[in-house]
mmCIF file of C-alpha atoms in Angstrom:
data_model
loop_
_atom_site.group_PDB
_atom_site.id
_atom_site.type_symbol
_atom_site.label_atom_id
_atom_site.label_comp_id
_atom_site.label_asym_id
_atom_site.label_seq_id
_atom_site.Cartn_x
_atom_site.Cartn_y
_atom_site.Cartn_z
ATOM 1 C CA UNK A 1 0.000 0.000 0.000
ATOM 2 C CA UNK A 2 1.613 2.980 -1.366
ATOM 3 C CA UNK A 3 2.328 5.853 1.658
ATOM 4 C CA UNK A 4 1.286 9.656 1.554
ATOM 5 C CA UNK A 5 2.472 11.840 3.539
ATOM 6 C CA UNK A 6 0.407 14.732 4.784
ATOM 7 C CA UNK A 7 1.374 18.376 3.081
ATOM 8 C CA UNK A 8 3.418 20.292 6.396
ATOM 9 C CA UNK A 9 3.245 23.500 4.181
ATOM 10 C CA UNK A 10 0.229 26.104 3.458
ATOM 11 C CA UNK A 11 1.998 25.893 -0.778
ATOM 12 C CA UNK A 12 2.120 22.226 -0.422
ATOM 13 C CA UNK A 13 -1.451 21.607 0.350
ATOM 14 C CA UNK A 14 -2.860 24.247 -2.118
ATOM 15 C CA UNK A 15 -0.704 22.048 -4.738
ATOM 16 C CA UNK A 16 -2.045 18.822 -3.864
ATOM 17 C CA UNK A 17 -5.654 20.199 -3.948
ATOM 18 C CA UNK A 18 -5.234 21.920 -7.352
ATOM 19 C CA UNK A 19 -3.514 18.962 -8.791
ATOM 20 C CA UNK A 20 -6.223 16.561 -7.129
ATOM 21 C CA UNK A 21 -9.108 18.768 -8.309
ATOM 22 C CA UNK A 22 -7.061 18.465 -12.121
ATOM 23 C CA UNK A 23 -7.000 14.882 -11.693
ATOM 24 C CA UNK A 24 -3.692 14.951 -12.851
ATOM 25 C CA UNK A 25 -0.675 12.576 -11.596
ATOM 26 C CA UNK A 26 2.320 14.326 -10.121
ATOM 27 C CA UNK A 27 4.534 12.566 -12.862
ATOM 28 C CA UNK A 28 2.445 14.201 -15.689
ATOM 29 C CA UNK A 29 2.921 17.461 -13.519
ATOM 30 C CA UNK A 30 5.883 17.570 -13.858
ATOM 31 C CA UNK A 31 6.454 17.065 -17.203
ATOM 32 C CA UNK A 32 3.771 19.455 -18.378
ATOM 33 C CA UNK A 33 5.688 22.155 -16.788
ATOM 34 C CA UNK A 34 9.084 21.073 -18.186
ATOM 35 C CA UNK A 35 10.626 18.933 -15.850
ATOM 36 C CA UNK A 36 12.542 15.757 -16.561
ATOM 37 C CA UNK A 37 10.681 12.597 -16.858
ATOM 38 C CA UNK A 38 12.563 10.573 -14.472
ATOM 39 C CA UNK A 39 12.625 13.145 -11.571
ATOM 40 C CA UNK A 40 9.222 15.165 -12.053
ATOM 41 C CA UNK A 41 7.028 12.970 -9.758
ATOM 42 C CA UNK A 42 9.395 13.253 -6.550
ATOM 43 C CA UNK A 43 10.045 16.887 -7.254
ATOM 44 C CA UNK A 44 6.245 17.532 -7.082
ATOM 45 C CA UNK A 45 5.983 14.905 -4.159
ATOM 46 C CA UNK A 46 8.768 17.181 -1.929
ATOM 47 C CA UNK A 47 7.034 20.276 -2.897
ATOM 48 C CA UNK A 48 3.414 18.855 -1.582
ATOM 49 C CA UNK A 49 4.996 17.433 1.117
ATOM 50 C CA UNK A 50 7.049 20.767 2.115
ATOM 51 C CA UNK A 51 10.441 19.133 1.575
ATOM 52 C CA UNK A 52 11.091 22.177 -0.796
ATOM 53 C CA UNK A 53 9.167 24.881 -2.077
ATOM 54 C CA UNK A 54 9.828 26.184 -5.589
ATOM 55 C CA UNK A 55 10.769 28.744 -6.708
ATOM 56 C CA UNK A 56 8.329 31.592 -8.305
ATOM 57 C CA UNK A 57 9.045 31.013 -11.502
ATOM 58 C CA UNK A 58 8.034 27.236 -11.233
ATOM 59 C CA UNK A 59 4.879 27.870 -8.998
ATOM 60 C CA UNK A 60 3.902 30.425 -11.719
ATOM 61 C CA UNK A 61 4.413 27.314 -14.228
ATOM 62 C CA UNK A 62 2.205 25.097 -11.983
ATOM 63 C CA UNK A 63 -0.582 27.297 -11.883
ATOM 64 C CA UNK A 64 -0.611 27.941 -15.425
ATOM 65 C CA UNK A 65 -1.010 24.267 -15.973
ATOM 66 C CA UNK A 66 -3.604 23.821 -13.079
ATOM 67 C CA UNK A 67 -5.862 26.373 -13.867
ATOM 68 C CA UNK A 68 -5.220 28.379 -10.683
ATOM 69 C CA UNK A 69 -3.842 32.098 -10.102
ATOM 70 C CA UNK A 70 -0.690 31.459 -8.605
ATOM 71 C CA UNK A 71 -1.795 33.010 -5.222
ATOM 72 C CA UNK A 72 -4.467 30.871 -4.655
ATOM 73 C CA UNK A 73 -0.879 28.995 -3.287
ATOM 74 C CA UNK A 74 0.315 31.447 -0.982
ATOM 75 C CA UNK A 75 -3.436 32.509 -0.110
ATOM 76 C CA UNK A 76 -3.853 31.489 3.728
ATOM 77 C CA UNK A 77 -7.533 32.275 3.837
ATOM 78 C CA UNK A 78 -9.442 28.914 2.733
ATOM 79 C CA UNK A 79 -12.736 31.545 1.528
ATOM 80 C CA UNK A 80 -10.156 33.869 -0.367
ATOM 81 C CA UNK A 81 -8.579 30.635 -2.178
ATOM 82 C CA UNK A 82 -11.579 29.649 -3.168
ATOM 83 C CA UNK A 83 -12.815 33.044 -4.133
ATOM 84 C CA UNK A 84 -9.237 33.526 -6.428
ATOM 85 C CA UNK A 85 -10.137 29.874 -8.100
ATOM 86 C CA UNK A 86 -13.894 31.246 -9.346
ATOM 87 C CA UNK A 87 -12.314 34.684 -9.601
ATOM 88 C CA UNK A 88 -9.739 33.306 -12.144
ATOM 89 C CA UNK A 89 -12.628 31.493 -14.282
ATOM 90 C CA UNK A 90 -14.158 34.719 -15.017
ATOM 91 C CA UNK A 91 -13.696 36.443 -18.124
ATOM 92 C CA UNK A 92 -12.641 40.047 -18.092
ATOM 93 C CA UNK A 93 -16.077 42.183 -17.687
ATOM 94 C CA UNK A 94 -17.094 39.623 -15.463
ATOM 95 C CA UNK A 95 -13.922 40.669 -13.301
ATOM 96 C CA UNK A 96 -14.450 43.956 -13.879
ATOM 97 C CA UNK A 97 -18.012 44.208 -12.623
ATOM 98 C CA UNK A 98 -17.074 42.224 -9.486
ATOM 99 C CA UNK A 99 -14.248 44.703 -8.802
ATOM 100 C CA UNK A 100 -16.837 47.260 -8.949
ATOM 101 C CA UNK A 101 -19.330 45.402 -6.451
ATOM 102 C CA UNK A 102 -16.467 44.517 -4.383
ATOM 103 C CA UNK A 103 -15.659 48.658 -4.207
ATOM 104 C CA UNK A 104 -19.522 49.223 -3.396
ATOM 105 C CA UNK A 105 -19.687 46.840 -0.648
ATOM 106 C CA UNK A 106 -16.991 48.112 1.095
ATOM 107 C CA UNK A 107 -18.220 51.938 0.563
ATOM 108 C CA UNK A 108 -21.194 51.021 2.269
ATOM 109 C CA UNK A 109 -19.885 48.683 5.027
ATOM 110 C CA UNK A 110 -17.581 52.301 6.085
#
C-alpha cells in the first residue's frame, strides 16, 4: 500500500488540492511544466509534502497548468482561495463588474 504523507506547508497543500481537483498525476505534472521525466514525480511529491518549495518562476508554471492564479498557493484564507479559483474562471467584464461590487460593498460597510 503505497504511503502519503500529509502536506506540512500552506503551498504544499494548495498544490495537492489543485492537482487533485485536475486529476492529474504528479509525474504528468511535472512534465507538463518542463521537468525531466525521471525526476518530475518526486520533485512535485517534496514540494506537496514541504520538503522544498519552488521557486516563483516554477509555482507560476504550476498554476498555469492547473488552472489556478498562482496566489491561490500562498493565499492562507481557505474563503479567499476559493474566491481567487472562481475569480480566475471569469472572463474580463465579469472581473471587472465584481471589482466594482467589491468597491460598493466596502463603501457602504464604512
Amino acid at each position: 500500500m503505497p504511503r502519503h504523507s500529509i502536506s506540512t506547508t500552506l503551498f504544499g497543500r494548495r498544490l495537492r488540492a489543485a492537482r487533485s481537483r485536475a486529476g492529474i498525476a504528479q509525474d504528468k505534472l511535472g512534465v507538463i511544466i518542463g521537468m525531466d521525466e525521471g525526476s518530475s514525480s518526486a520533485r512535485i511529491s517534496r514540494y506537496e509534502t514541504g520538503v522544498h518549495e519552488p521557486p516563483f518562476d516554477t509555482a507560476a508554471r504550476l498554476a498555469l497548468a492547473l488552472h489556478v492564479p498562482v496566489a491561490y498557493f500562498y493565499c492562507d484564507d481557505e474563503r479567499l482561495a476559493d474566491f481567487l479559483i472562481d475569480y480566475a474562471a471569469l472572463g474580463e467584464g465579469q472581473k471587472n463588474q465584481l471589482l466594482c461590487l467589491a468597491s460598493e460593498l466596502r463603501s457602504v460597510a464604512e
